[in-house]
XYZ file of C-alpha atoms in Angstrom:
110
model
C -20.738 23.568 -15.878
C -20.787 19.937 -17.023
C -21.569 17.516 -14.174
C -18.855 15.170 -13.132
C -19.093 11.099 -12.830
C -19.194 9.831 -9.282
C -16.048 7.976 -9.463
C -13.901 11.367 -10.895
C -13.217 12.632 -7.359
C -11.548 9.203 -6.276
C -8.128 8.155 -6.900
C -8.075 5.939 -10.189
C -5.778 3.449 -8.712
C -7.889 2.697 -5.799
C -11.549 2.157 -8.321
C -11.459 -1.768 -7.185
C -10.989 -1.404 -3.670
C -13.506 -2.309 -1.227
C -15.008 1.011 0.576
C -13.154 1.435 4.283
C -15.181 0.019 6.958
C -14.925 2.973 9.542
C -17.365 5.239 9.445
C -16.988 8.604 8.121
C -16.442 10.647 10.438
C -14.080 8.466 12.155
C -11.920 9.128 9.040
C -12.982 12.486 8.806
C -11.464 12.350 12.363
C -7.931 10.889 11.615
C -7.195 13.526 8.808
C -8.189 16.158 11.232
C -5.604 14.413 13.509
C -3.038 14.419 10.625
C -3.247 18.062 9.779
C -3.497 19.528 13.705
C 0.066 17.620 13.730
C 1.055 18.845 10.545
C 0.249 22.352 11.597
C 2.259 21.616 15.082
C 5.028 20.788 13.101
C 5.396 24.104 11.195
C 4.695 26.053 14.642
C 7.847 24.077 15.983
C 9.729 24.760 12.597
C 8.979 28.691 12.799
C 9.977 28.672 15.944
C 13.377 27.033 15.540
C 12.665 23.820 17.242
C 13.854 21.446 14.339
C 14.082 18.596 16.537
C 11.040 18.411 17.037
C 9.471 19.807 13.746
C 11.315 16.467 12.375
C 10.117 14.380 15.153
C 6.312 15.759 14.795
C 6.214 15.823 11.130
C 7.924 11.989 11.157
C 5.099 10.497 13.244
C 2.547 12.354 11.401
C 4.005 10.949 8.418
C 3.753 7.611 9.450
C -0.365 8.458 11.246
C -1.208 8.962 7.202
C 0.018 5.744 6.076
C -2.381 4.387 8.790
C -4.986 6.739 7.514
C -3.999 5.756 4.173
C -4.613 1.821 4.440
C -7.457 2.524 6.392
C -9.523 5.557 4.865
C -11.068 5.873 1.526
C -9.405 8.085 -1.335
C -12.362 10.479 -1.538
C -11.665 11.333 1.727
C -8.277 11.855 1.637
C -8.093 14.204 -1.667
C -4.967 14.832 -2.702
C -3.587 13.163 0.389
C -3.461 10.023 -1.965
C -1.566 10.354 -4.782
C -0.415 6.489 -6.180
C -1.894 3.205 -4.833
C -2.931 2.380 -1.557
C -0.274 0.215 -1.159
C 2.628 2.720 -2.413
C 1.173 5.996 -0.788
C 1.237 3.698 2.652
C 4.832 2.518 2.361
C 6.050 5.759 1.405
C 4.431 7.465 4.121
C 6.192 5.121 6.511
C 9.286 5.103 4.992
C 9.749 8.856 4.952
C 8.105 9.423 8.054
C 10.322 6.548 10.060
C 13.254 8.137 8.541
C 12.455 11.527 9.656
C 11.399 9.966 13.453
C 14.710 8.245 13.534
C 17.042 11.205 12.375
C 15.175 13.420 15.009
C 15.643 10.950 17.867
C 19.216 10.025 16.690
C 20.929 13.205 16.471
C 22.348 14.253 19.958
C 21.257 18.134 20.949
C 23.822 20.610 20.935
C 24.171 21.826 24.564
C 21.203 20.600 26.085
């Protein structure tokens, strides 16, 4: 199997960027972060607790936009997708949208 360049792991859009100044495992450390909440959310989904599925999955959403401005692709994989920049705003977009829906909708009964 052919060796690969150095640079065909990263995310083409982010080859001029400056590497992130935290250290690796610090970043290593806030996509663990990311995916223990991710995980949390589906436990709350499978268990029928959509409120705060939404609510979980919103503010993770919104933790990788910080991990996204802050982090370097490689790190990230497939995490980032588009430009810093985009990926970021998207993440905090979708995720404030799902944070707000979750908070905003009154419970049925409780």
């Amino acid at each position: 199997m052919p060796e690969l360049p150095a640079h065909a792991l990263g995310n083409p859009h982010d080859a001029d960027l400056k590497p992130s100044v935290l250290p690796r495992f610090m970043q290593l450390l806030g996509v663990g972060v990311f995916l223990l909440s991710f995980v949390v959310a589906s436990v709350f989904a499978l268990t029928e607790h959509w409120r705060r599925a939404t609510f979980t999955l919103g503010a993770a959403m919104m933790w990788l936009a910080v991990l996204r401005v802050s982090c370097d692709s490689k790190i990230l994989g497939i995490l980032s997708v588009r430009s810093r920049r985009f990926d970021a705003l998207f993440n905090l977009l979708l995720g404030g949208g799902l944070v707000f829906l979750s908070s905003s909708i009154d419970s049925l009964g409780s």
